[in-house]
CSV table of C-alpha atoms in Angstrom, one decimal:
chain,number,residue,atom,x,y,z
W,691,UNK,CA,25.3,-13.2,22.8
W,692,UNK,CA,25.0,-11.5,26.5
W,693,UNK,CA,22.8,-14.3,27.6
W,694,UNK,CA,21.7,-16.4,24.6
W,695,UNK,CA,19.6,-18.6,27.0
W,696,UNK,CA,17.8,-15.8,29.1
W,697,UNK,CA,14.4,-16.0,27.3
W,698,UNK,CA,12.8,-13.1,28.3
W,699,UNK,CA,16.0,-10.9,27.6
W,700,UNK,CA,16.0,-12.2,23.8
W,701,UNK,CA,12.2,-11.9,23.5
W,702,UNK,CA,12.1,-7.9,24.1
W,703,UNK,CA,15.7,-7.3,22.9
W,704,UNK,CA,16.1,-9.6,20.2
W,705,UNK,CA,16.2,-9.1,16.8
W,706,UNK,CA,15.2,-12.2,14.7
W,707,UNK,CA,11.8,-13.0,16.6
W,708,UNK,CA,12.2,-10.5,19.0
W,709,UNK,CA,11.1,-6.9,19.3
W,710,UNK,CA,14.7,-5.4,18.9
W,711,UNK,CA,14.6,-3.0,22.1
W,712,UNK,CA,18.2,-3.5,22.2
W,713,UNK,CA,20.2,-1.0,24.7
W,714,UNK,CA,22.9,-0.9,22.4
W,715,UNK,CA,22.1,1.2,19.7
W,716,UNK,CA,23.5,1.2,16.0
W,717,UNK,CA,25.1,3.7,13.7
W,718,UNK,CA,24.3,1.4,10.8
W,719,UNK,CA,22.4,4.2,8.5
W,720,UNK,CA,20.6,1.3,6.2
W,721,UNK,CA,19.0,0.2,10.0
W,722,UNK,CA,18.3,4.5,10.9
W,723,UNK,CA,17.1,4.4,8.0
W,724,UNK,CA,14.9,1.5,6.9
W,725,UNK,CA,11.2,3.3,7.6
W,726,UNK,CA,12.2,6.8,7.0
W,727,UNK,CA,14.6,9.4,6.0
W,728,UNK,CA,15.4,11.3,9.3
W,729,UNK,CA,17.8,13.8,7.3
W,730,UNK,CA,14.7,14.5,4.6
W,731,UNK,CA,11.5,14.7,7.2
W,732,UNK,CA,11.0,17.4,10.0
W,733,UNK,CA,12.5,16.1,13.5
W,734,UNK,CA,9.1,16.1,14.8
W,735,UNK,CA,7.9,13.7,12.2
W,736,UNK,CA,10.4,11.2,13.0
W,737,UNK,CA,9.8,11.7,16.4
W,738,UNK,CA,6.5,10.8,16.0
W,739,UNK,CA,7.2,7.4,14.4
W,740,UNK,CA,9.9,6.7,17.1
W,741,UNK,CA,7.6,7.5,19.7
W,742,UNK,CA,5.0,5.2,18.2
W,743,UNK,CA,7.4,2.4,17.6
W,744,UNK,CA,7.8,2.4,21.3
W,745,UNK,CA,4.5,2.4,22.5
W,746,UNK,CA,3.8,-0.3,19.8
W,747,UNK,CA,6.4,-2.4,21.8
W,748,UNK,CA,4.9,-1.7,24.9
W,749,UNK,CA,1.7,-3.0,23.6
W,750,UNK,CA,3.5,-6.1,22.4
W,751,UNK,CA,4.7,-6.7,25.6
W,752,UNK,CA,1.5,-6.6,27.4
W,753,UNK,CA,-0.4,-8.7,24.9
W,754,UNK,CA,2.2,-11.3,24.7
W,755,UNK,CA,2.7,-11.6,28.4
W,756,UNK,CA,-0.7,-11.5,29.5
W,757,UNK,CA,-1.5,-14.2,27.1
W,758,UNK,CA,-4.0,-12.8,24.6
W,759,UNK,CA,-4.9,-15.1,22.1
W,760,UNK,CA,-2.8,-17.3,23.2
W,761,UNK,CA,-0.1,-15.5,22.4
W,762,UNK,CA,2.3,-16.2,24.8
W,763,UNK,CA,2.5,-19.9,23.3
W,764,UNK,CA,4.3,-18.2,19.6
W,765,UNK,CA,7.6,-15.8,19.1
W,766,UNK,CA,6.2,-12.5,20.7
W,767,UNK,CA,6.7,-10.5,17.2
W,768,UNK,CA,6.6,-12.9,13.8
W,769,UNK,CA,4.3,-12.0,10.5
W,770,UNK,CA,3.9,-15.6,10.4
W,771,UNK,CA,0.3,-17.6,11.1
W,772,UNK,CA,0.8,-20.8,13.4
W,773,UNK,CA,-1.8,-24.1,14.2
W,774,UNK,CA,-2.3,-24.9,17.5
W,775,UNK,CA,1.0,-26.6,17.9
W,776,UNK,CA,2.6,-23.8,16.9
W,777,UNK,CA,4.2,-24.6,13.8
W,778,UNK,CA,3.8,-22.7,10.8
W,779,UNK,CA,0.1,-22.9,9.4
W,780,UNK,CA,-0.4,-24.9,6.6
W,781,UNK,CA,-2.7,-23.5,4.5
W,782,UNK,CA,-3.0,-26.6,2.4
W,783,UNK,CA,-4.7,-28.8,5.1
W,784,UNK,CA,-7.4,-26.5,4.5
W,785,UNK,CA,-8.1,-25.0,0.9
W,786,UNK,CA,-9.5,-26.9,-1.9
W,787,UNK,CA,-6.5,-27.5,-4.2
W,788,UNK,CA,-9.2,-27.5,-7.3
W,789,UNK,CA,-11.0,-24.3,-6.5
W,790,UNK,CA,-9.1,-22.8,-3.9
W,791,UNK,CA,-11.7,-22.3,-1.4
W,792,UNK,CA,-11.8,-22.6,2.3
W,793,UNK,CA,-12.7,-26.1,3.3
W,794,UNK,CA,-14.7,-26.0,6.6
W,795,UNK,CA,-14.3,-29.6,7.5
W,796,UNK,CA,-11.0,-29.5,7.3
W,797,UNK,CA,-10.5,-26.0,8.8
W,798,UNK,CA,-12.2,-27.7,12.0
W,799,UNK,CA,-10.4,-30.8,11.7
W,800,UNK,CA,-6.9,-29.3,12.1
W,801,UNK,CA,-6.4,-25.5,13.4
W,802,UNK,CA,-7.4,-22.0,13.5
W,803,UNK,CA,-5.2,-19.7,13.0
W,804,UNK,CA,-3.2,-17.8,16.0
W,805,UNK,CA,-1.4,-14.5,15.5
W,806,UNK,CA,1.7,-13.6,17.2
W,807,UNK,CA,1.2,-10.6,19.8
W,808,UNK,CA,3.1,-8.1,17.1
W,809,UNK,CA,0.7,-9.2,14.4
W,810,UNK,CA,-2.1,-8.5,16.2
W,811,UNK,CA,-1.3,-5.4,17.2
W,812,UNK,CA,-0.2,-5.1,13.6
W,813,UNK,CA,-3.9,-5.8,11.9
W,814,UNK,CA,-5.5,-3.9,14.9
W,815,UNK,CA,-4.1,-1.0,14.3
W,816,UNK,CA,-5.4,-1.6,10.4
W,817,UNK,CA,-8.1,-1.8,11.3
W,818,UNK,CA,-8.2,1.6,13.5
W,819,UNK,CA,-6.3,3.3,11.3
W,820,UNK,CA,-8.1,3.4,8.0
W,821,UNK,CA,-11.4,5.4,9.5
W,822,UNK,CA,-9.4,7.4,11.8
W,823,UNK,CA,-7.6,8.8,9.0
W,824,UNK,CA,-10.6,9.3,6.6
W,825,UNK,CA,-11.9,11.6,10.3
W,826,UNK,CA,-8.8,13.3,10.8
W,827,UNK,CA,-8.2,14.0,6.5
W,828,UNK,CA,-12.0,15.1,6.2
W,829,UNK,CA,-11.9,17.3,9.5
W,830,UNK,CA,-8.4,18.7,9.3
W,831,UNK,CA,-7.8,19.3,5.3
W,832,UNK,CA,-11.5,18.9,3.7
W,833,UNK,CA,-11.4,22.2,1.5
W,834,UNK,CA,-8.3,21.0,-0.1
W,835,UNK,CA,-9.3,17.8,-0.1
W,836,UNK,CA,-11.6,18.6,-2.1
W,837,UNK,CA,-10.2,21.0,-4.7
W,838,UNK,CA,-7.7,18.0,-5.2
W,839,UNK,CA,-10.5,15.3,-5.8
W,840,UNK,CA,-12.0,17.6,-8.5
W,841,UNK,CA,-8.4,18.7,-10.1
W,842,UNK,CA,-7.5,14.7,-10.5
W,843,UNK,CA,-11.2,13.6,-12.0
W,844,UNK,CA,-10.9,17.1,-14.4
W,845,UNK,CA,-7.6,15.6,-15.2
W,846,UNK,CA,-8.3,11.5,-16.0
W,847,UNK,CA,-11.2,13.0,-17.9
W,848,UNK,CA,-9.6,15.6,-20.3
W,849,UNK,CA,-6.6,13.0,-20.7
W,850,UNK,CA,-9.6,10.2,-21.7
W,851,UNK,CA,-11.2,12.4,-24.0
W,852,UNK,CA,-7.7,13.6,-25.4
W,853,UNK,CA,-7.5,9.7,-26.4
W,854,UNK,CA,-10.5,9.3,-28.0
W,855,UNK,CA,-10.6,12.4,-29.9
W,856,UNK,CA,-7.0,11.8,-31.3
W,857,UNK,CA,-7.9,7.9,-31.7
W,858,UNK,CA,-10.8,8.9,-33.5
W,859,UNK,CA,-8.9,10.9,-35.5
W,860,UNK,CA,-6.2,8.6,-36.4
W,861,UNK,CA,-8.4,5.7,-37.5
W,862,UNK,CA,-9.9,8.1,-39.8
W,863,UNK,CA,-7.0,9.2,-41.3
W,864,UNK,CA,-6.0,6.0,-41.9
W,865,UNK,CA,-9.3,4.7,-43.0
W,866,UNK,CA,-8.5,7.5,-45.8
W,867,UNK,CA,-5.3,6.4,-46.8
W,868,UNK,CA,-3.8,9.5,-45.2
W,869,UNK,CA,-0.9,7.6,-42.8
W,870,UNK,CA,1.2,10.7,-42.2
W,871,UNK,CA,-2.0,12.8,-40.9
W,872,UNK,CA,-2.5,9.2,-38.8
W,873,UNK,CA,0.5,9.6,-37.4
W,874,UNK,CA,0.6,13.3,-36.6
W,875,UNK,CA,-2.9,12.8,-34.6
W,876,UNK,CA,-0.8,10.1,-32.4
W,877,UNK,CA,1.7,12.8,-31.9
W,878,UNK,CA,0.0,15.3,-31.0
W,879,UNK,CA,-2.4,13.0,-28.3
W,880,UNK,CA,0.3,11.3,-26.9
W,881,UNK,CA,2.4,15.3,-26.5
W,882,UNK,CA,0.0,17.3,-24.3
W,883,UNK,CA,1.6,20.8,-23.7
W,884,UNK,CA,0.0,21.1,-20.8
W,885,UNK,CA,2.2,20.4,-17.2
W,886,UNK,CA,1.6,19.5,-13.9
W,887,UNK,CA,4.1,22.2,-12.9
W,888,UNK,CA,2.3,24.9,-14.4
W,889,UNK,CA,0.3,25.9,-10.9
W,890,UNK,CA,3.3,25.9,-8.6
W,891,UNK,CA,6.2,28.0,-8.4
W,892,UNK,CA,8.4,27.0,-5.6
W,893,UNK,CA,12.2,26.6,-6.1
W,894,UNK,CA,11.5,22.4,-6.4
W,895,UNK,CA,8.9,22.9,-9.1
W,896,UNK,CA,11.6,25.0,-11.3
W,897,UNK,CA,14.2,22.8,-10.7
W,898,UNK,CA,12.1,19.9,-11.9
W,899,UNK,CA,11.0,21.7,-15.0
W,900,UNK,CA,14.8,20.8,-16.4
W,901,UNK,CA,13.3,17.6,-16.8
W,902,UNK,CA,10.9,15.9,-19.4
W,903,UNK,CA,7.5,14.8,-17.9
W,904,UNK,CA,6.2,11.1,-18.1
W,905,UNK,CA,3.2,11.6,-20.4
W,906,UNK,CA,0.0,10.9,-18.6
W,907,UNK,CA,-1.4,8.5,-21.4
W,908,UNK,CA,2.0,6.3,-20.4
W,909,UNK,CA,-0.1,5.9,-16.5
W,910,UNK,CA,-3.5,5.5,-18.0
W,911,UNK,CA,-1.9,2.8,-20.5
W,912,UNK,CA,-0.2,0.8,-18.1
W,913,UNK,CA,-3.5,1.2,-15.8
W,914,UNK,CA,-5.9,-0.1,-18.3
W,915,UNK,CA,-3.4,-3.1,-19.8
W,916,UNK,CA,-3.8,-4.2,-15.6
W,917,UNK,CA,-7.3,-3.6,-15.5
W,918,UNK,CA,-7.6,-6.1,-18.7
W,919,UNK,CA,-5.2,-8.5,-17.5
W,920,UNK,CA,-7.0,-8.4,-13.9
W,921,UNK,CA,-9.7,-9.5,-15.5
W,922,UNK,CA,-8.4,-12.2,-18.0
W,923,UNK,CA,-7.0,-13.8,-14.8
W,924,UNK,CA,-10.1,-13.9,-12.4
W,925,UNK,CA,-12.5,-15.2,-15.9
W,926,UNK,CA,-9.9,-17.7,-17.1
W,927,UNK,CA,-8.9,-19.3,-13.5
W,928,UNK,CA,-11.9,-20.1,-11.4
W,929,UNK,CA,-9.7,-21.7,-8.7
W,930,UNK,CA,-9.3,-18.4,-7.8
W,931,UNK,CA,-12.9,-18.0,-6.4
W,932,UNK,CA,-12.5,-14.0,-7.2
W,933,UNK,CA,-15.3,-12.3,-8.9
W,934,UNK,CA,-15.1,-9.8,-11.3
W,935,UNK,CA,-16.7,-7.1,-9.0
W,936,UNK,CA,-13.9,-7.2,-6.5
W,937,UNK,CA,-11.7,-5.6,-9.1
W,938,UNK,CA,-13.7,-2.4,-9.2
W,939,UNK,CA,-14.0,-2.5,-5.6
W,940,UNK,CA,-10.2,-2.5,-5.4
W,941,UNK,CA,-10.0,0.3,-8.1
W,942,UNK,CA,-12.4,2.0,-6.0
W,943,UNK,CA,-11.2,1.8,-2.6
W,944,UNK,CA,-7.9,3.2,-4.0
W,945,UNK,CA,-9.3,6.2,-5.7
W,946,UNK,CA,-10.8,6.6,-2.1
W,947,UNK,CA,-7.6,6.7,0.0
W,948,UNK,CA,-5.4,7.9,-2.7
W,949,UNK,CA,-5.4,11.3,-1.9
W,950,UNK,CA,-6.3,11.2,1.7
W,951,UNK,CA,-3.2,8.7,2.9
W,952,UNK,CA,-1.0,10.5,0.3
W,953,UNK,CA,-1.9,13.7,2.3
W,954,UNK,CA,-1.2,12.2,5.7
W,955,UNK,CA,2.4,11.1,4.1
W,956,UNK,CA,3.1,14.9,3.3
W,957,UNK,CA,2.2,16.0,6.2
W,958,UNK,CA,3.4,13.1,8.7
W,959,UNK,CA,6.1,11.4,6.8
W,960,UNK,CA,4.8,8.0,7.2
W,961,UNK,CA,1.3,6.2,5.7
W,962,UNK,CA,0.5,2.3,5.5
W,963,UNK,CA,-0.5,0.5,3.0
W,964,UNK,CA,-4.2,-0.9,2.0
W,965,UNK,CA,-3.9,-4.3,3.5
């Protein structure tokens, strides 16, 4: 509204397309607060994400004014992928609509793809980020790293076998004619004494043992319903192209980071996501 036709100005300060280095600050708390909680985290862990948020811009700025990737030719921070007119991509012009694959012809015929200067900064940093954490995690914390990757497999095994055993049970019971001692077996498998809480004891941990625990069957339910479902999908559609394999490579890769990123997030206040 200063100088709605000054280009440059509403490319750095803008907030739509632009990168939002705007002078005039805000006291809004949903926009202090939309990646972080700066009265919950350390003021050094906000810090830290401020102080990367700049020098993200700055990097913004020199990609998109020096013209990398042609960058200078799109809005200087969008998520969106553009064609060499720079109009939104359409994806259609170039996937089979039957199976959903890439269609190289086409693909040639039309337009690569071309990233704005935010978004490439954006998958570069993916790209650095994901080894440089597994580095960091396996040099700064590997002991307790560790210890927690043994605690968690301990855990989805007992809570497994805990199924099976009281499954096993149940069926027999009812195979018997016995429903009642059926249905105590259930009971008793899906009401393990035991508590995530019982190896701390910090004034947090008592305070939270006021409240009834989320059984861990519940997650290991909900996880193998997915896991099922996943699979139904990717057998039943083959327009998807997706193999069953990449489903346990997706389970896997997030057994892999789980711990790890959820470490840096203690620590750091802030993680990304497996994109």
């Amino acid at each position: 509204w200063i100088a709605p036709n000054n280009f440059n100005l509403n490319a750095i300060t803008g907030s739509q397309m632009g990168l939002g280095f705007n002078p005039v600050s805000t006291f809004d708390w949903n926009v202090l607060s939309t990646y972080s909680q700066p009265l919950a985290y350390p003021f050094f862990a906000f810090s830290q994400q401020f102080m990367g948020t700049v020098l993200g811009g700055c990097i913004i700025v020199a990609l998109y004014y020096t013209n990398v990737q042609w960058t200078s030719y799109l809005p200087i921070n969008s998520s969106g992928i553009f064609d060499n007119t720079g109009n939104p991509y359409n994806i259609t012009k170039v996937v089979n609509s039957d199976t959903g694959a890439l269609n190289e012809a086409d693909f040639k015929a039309y337009s690569p793809a071309f990233y704005s200067a935010g978004n490439l900064l954006l998958y570069g940093a993916f790209f650095a980020f994901y080894p440089l954490t597994m580095v960091f995690i396996l040099l700064d914390a590997w002991r307790p790293l560790l210890k927690a990757y043994k605690s968690m497999m301990v855990s989805i095994v007992t809570t497994i076998r805990q199924i099976v055993v009281g499954m096993k049970k149940a069926i027999s019971s009812l195979l018997g004619g016995n429903v009642r001692e059926a249905g105590r077996h259930l009971y008793t498998m899906m009401n393990d004494e035991t508590s995530i809480y019982d190896a701390f004891d910090d004034p947090f941990t008592n305070l939270m043992r006021n409240y009834p625990e989320v059984p861990d069957w519940w997650f290991l339910m909900i996880a193998l319903i997915s896991f099922i479902l996943a699979i139904v999908v990717v057998t039943n559609w083959p327009q998807l192209d997706t193999p069953v394999w990449t489903i346990f490579f997706v389970i896997g890769l997030n057994l892999v980071f789980l711990i790890p990123m959820s470490y840096l997030y203690a620590i750091s206040g802030t993680t990304e996501g497996l994109n």
